Coordinates of C-alpha atoms and ligand atoms in Angstrom, one line a residue:
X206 CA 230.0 35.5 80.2
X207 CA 229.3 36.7 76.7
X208 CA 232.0 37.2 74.1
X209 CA 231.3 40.4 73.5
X210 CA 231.6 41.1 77.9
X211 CA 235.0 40.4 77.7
X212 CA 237.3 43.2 78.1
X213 CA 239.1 44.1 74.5
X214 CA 242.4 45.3 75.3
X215 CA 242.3 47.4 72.1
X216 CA 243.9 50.5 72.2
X217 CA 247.7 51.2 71.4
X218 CA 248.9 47.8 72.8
X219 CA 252.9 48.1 73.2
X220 CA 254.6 45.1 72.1
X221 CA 256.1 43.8 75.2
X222 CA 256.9 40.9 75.4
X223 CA 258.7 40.9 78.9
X224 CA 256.3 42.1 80.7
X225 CA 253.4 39.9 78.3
X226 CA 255.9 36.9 77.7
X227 CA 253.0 35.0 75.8
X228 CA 252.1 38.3 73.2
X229 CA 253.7 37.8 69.9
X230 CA 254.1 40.8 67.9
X231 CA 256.6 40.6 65.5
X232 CA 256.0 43.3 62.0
X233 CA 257.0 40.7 58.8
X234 CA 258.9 42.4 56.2
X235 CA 256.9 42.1 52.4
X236 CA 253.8 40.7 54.3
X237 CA 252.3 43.7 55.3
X238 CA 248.8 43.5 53.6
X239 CA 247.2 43.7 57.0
X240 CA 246.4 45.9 59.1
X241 CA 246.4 45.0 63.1
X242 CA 243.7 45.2 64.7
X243 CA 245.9 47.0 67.9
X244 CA 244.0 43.7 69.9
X245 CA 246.7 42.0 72.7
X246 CA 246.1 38.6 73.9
X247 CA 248.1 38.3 77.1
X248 CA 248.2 34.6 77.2
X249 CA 250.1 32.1 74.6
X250 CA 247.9 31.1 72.0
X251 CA 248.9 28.7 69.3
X252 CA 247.6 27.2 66.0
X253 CA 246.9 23.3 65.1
X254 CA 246.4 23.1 61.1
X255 CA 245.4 19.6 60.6
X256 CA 246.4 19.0 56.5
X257 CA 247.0 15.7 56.5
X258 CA 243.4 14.6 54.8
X259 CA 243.5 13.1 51.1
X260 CA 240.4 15.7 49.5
X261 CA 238.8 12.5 48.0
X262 CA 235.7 14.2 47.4
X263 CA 237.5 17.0 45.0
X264 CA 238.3 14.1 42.8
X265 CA 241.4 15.7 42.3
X266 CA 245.0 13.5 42.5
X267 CA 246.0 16.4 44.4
X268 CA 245.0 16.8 47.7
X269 CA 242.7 20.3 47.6
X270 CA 245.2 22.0 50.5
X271 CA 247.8 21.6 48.2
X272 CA 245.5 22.9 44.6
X273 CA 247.2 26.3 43.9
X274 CA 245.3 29.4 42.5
X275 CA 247.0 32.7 41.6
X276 CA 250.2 30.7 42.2
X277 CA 249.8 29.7 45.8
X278 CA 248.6 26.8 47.2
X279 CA 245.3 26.7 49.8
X280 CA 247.2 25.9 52.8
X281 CA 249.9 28.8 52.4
X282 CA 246.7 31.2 52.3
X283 CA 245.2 29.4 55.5
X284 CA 248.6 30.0 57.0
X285 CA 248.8 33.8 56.0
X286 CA 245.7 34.4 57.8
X287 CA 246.9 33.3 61.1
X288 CA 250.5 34.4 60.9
X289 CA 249.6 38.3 60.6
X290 CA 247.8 38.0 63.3
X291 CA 250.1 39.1 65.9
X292 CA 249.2 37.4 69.5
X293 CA 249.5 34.2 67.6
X294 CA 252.8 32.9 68.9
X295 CA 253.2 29.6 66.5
X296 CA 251.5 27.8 63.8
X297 CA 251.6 23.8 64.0
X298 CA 250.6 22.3 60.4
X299 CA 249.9 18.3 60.3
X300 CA 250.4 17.0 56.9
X301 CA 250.6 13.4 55.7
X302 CA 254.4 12.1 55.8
X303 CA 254.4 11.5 52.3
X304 CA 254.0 15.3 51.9
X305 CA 256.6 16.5 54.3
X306 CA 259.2 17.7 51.9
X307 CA 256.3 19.5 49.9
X308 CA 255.0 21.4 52.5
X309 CA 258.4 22.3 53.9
X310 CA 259.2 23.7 50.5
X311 CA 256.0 25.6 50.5
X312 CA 257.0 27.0 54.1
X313 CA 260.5 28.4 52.3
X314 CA 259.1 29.1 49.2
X315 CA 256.5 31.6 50.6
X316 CA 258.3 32.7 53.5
X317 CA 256.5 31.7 56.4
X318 CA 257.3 31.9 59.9
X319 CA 256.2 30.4 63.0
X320 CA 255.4 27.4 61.2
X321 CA 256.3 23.6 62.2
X322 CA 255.4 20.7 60.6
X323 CA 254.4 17.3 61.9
X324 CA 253.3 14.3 60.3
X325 CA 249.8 13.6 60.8
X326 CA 247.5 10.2 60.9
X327 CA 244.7 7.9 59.0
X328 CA 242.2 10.0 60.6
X329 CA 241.4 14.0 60.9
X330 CA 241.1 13.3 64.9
X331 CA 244.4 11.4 64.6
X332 CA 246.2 14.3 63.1
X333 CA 244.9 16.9 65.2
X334 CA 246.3 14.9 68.4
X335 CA 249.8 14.8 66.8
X336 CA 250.1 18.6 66.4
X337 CA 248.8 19.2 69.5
X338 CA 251.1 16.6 71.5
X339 CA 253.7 17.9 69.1
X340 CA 252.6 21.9 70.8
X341 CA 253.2 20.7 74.6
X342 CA 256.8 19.3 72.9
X343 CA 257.6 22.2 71.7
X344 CA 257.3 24.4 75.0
X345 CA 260.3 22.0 76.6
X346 CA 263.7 23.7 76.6
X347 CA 262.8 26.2 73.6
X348 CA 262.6 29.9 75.1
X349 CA 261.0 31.3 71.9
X350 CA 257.6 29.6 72.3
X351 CA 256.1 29.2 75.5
X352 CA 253.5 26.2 76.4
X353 CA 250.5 27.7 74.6
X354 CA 247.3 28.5 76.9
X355 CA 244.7 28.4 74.4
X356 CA 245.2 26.1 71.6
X357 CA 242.9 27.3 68.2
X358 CA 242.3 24.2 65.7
X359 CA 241.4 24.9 62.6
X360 CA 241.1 23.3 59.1
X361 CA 243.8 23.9 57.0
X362 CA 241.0 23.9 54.2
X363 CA 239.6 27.3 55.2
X364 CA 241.5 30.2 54.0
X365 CA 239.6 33.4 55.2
X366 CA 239.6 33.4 58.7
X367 CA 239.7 36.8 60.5
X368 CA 241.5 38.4 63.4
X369 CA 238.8 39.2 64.8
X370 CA 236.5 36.2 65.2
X371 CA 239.6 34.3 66.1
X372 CA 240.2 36.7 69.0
X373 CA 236.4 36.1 70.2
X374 CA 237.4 32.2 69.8
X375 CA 240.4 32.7 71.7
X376 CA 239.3 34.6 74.6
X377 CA 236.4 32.7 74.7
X378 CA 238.2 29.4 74.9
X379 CA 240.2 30.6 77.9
X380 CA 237.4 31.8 80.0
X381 CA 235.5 28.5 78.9
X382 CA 237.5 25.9 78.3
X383 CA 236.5 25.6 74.6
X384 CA 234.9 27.2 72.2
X385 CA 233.5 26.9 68.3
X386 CA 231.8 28.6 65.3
X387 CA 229.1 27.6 64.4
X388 CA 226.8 28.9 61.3
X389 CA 222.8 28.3 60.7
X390 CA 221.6 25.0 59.2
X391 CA 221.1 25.8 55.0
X392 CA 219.1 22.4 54.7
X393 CA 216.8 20.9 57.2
X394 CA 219.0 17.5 58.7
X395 CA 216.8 14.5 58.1
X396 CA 217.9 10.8 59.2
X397 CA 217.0 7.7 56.7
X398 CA 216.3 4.3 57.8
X399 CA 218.2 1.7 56.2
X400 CA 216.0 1.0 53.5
X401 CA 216.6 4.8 52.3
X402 CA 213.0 6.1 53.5
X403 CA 212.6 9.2 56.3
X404 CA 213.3 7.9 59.6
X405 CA 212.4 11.1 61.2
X406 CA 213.3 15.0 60.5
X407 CA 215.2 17.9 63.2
X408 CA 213.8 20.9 63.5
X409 CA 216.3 23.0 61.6
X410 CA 215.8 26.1 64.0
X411 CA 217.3 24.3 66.6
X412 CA 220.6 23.3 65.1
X413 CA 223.5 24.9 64.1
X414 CA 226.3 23.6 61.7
X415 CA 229.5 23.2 63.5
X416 CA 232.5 24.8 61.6
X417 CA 235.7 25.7 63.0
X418 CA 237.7 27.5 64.1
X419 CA 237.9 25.8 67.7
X420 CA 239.6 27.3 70.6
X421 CA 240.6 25.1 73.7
X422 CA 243.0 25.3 76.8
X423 CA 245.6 23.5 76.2
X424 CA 244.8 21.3 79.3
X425 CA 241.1 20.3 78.1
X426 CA 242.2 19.2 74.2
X427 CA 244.7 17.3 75.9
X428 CA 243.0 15.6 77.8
X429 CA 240.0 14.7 76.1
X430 CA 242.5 13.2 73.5
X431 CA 244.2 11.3 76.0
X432 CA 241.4 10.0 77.2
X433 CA 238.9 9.5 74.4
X434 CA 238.4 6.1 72.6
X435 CA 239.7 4.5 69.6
X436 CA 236.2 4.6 68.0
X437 CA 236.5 8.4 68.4
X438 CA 239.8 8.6 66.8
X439 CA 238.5 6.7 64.5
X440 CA 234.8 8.1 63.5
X441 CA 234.6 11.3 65.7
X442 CA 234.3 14.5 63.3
X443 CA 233.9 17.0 66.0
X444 CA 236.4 18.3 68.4
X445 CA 234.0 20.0 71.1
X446 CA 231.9 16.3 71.4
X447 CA 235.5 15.4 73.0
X448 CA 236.2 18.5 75.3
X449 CA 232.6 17.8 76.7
X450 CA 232.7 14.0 76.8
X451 CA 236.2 13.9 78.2
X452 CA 236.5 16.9 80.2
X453 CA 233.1 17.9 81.0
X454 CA 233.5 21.3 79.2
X455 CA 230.9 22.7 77.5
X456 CA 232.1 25.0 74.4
X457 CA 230.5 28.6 74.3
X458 CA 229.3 28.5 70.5
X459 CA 230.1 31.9 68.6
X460 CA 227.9 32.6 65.0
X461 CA 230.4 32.7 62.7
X462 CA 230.8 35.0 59.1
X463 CA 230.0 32.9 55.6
X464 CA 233.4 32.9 54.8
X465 CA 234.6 30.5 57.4
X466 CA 233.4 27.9 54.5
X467 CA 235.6 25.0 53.9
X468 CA 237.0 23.8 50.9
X469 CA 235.7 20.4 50.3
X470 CA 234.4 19.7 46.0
X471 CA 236.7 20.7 43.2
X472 CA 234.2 24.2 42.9
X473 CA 235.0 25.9 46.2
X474 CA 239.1 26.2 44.9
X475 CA 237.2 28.0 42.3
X476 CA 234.8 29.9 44.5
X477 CA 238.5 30.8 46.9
X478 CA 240.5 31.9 43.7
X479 CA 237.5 34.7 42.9
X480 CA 236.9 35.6 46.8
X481 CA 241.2 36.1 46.6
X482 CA 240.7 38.2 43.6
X483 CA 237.8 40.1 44.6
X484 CA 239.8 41.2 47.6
X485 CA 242.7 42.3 45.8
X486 CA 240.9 44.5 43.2
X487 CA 239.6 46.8 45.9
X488 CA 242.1 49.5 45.3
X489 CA 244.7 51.1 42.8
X490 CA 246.7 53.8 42.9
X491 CA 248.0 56.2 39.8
X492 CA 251.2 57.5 39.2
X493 CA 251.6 60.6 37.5
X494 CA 254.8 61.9 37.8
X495 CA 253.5 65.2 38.5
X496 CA 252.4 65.7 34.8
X497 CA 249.6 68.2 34.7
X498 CA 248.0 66.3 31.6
X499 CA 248.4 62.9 33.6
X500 CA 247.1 64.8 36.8
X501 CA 243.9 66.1 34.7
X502 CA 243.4 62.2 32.8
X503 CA 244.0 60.8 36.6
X504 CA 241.2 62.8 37.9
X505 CA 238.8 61.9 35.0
X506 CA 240.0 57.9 35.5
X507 CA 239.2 58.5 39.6
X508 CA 235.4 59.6 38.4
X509 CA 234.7 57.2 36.0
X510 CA 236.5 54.4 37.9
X511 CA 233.9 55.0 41.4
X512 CA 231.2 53.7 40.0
X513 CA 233.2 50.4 38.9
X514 CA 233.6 50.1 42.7
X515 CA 237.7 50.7 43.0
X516 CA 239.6 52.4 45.5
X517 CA 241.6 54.8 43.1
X518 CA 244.3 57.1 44.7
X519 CA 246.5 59.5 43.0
X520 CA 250.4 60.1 43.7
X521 CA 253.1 61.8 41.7
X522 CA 255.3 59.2 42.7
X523 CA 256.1 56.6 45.2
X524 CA 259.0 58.5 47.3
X525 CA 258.8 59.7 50.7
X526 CA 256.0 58.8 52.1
X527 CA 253.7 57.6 49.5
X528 CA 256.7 54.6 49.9
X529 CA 254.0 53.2 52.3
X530 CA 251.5 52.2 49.1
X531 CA 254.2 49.8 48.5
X532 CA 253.3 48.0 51.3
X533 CA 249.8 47.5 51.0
X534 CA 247.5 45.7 48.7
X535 CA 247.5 48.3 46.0
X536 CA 247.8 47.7 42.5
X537 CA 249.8 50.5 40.3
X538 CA 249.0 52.4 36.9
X539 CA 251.7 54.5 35.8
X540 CA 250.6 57.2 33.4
X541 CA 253.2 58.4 31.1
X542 CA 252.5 61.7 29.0
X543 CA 254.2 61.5 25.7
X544 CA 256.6 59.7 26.1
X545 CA 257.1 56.0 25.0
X546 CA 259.6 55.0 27.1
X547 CA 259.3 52.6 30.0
X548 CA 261.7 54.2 32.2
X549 CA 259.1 54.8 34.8
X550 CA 257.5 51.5 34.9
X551 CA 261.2 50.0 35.5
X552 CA 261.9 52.5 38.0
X553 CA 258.7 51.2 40.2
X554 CA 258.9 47.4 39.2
X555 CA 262.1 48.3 41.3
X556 CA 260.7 49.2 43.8
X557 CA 257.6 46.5 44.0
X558 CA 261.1 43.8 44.0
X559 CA 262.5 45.7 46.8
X560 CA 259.4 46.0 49.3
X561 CA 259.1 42.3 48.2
X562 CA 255.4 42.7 47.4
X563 CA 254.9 39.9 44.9
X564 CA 255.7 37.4 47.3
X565 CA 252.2 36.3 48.5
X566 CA 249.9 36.9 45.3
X567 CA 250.1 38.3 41.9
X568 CA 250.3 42.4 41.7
X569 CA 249.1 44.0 38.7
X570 CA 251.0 47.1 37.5
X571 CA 249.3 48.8 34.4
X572 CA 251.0 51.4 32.0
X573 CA 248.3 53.5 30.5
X574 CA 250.7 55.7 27.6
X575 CA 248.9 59.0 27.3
X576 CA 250.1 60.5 23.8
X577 CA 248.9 63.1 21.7
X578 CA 248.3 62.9 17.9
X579 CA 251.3 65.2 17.6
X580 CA 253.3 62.4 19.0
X581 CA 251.5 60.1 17.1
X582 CA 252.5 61.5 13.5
X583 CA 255.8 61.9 14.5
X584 CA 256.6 59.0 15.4
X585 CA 254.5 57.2 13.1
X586 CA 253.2 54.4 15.5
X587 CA 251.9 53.3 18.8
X588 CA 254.1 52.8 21.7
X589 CA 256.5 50.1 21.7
X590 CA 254.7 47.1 22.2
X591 CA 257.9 44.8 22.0
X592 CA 259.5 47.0 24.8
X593 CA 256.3 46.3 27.2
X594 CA 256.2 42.7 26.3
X595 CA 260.0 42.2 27.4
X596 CA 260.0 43.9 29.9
X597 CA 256.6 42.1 30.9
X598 CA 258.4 38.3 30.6
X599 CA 260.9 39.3 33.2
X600 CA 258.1 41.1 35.5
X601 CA 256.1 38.2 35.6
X602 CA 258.9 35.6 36.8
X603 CA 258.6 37.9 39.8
X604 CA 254.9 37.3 40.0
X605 CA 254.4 41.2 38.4
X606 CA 251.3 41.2 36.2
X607 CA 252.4 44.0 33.9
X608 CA 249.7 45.2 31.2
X609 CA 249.6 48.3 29.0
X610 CA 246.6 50.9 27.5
X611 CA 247.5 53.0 25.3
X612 CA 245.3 56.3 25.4
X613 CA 244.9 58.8 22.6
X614 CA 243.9 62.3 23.3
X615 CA 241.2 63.6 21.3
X616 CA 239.7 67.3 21.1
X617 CA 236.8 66.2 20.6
X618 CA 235.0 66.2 24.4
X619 CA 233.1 63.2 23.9
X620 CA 235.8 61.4 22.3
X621 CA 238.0 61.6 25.0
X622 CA 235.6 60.9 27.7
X623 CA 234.8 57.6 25.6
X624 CA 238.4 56.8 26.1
X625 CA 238.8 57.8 29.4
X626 CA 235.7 55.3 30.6
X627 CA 237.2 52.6 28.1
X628 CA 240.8 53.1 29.8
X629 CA 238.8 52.9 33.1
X630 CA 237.1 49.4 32.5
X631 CA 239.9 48.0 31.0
X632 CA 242.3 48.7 33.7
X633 CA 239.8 47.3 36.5
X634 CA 239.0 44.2 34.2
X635 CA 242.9 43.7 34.2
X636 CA 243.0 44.1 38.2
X637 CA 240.0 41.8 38.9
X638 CA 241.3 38.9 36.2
X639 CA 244.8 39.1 36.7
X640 CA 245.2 37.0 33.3
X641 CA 248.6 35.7 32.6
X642 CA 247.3 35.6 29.1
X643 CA 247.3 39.1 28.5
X644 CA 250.4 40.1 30.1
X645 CA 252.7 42.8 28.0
X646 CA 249.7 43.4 25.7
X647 CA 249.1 47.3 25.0
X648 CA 245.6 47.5 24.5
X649 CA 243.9 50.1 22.8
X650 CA 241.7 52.6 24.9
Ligands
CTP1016 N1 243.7 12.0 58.2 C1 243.3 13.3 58.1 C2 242.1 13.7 57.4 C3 241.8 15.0 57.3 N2 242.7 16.0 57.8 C4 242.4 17.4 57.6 O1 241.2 17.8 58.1 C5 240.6 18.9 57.4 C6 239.1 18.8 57.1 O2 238.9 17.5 56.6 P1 238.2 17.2 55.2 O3 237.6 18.4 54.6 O4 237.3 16.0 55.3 O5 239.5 16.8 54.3 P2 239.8 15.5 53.6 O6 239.8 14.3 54.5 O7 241.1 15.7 52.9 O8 238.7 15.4 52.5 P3 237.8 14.2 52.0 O9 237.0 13.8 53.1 O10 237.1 14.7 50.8 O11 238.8 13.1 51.6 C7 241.4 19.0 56.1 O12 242.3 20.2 56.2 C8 242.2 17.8 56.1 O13 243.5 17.9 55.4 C9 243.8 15.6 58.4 O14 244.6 16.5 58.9 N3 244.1 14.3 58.5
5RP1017 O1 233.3 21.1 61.0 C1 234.1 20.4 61.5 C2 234.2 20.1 63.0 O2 232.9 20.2 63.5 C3 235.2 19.8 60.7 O3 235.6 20.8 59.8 C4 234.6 18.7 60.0 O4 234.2 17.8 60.9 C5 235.6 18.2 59.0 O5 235.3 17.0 58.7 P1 234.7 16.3 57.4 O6 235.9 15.4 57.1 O7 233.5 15.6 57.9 O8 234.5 17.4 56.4

């Protein structure tokens, strides 16, 4: 059967878990960046992370699940991904014993749930067994998580993973047995003789680069580790060689998106820390607290910002039910109109605490001060840059990125659409860099 044949139980999928005891569909509170796809999986499906590897080939001392970028480290990204999926009942990461305590801390630190941890082996093949031995344990004499059906293995070293091509991997894996992504060759594979000349070359059309995620009954990766040999513990790099071997279970192969990419030299942290970013400068939303002059500069920011490629929405504020942008991925720019005090951006830096939204990443809340020249020669100065700067410090030991702009308006109609654009590309350069460096700064638009 194809993937795409099989039924997609997609639409308005009650949590229930009596009468489905293996869906899992708990809501997380602060986590709630993703949407759900509405997708039920009525069998028990649960996660092997093997982590347990030593990144030699990063030449980092650090091993790359544990690099951090925008203050989080790989693995907790890798585990975000599968914990908002719903139908996913529990996560099994397999770290090295020496790293135990770390990756515990990292589990309390960021708030994860349905994790366990398990100490993993010399070998990726050995590690893999453990948390999947360690999966069959935990279905003894535990109600909350059942024996899974479908067991998905992936590398802990691949943070973007989707919901939906893990539900194809899933479903696929159950009706199959097992199942893998896989993505085209980008070099033609050639074999050497030992001498280092060309032995002989594949024809590239015909091969595929195996990548994970994997899906597998529980029964098949079982067996084939029980029954496969030391020399495959010990050199084996591919899970689906095993299921087929050892079980006689040929894996339906799903194409797979770029993204499924793993993590392997020291420049693909680099190339995860900008795909991260790029994903959470896709949208912003301005607060104008109702101001008609903050209304009409919010209107000109939302034109000049479209062709910059941001999401902008406009709120007066974030009560009612505008409460729900506090749960998203947004980013915030409060516009003040004449006014140099901070009150505002206090009041929703509250807020951002409460919904707990800095938890996973960075958030960026900008303060673009809107004054007029009248304002400007009374007061005799721009506004209070040592005010934004404290109260910056204590935003950003909650992971709050707070930045000012302070705009002046100008008669002149050329003038002010100058600023406007300026105010415009400095507040999406803020979003997309996130740089601690400039944090508290009030920059002039
Ligand atoms: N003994 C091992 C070796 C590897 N892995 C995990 O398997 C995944 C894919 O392996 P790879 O990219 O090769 O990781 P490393 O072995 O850490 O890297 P390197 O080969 O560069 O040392 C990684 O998440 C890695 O932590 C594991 O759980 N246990
Ligand atoms: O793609 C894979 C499975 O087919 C694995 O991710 C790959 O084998 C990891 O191993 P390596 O240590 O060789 O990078």
């Amino acid at each position: 059967m194809e993937v795409n044949d099989i039924n997609m139980q997609s639409d308005n999928c009650e949590p229930d878990r009596a009468a489905h005891p293996g869906i899992f569909l708990c809501r997380e509170a602060g986590k709630s960046d993703h949407q759900p796809s509405g997708r039920c999986v009525d069998f028990p499906v649960s996660v092997v992370l093997p982590a347990g590897g030593s990144g030699e080939r990063t030449g980092l001392q650090t091993p790359k699940q544990f690099c951090s970028f925008l203050g989080r480290p790989l693995i907790s990204y890798t585990i975000q991904a599968f914990e908002r999926v719903l139908w996913i009942q529990s996560i099994m990461v397999v770290v090295a014993k020496e790293n135990m305590d770390l990756m515990t801390d990292i589990i309390q630190r960021f708030q994860h749930r349905k994790v366990r941890v398990v100490p993993g082996g010399s070998t990726r093949h050995r590690s893999i067994c453990n948390g999947v031995l360690a999966l069959g344990e935990e279905g003894e004499g535990t109600s909350a998580v059942e024996r899974p059906k479908v067991v998905i293995i992936h590398d802990a070293v691949r943070p973007f993973v989707e919901e939906d091509f893990l539900y194809k991997i899933a479903m696929a894996a159950k009706e199959q047995g097992a199942a893998g992504a896989i993505r085209p060759l980008v070099s033609t594979v050639i074999a050497t003789t030992s001498e280092g000349y060309l032995d002989h070359s594949l024809e590239r059309a015909k091969y595929r680069a195996s990548e994970m995620p994997q899906g597998f009954t529980y029964d098949v990766i079982c067996q084939a580790y029980q029954r496969c040999s030391e020399s495959d513990f010990e050199f084996g790099t591919e899970c689906l060689h095993l299921a087929l071997q050892y079980c006689g279970t040929n894996a339906k192969l799903i194409e797979g998106p770029p993204t499924l990419w793993k993590v392997t030299y020291k420049r693909d942290l680099a190339a995860a820390e900008s795909i991260v970013k790029e994903t959470l400068s896709r949208s912003a939303c301005i607060i104008t607290g109702g101001s008609t002059q903050a209304v009409t500069l919010a209107d000109a920011l939302q034109k000049a910002v479209g062709a910059l490629d941001v999401e902008l929405d406009v709120i007066p504020d974030l009560m009612g039910d505008n409460a729900r942008y506090l749960l998203k991925e947004w980013n915030f720019i409060q516009v003040s109109v004449n006014t140099s005090c901070l009150s505002e951006v206090e009041a929703m830096l509250g807020a951002l605490e409460a919904a707990n939204r800095a938890l996973l990443h960075p958030l960026v809340v900008i303060w673009v001060h809107f004054s007029s020249m009248d304002e400007l020669s009374v007061s005799g100065r721009v506004a209070e840059p040592a005010a934004i700067m404290d109260l910056a410090s204590t935003a950003k030991l909650r992971n709050i990125l707070l930045y000012g702009i302070q705009l002046h308006q100008s008669k002149e109609a050329e003038r002010w659409e100058r600023s406007v654009l300026r105010v415009a590309e400095i507040a999406s350069a803020l979003i997309r860099d996130r740089s601690p460096a400039l944090v508290g700064q009030l920059l002039q638009a």
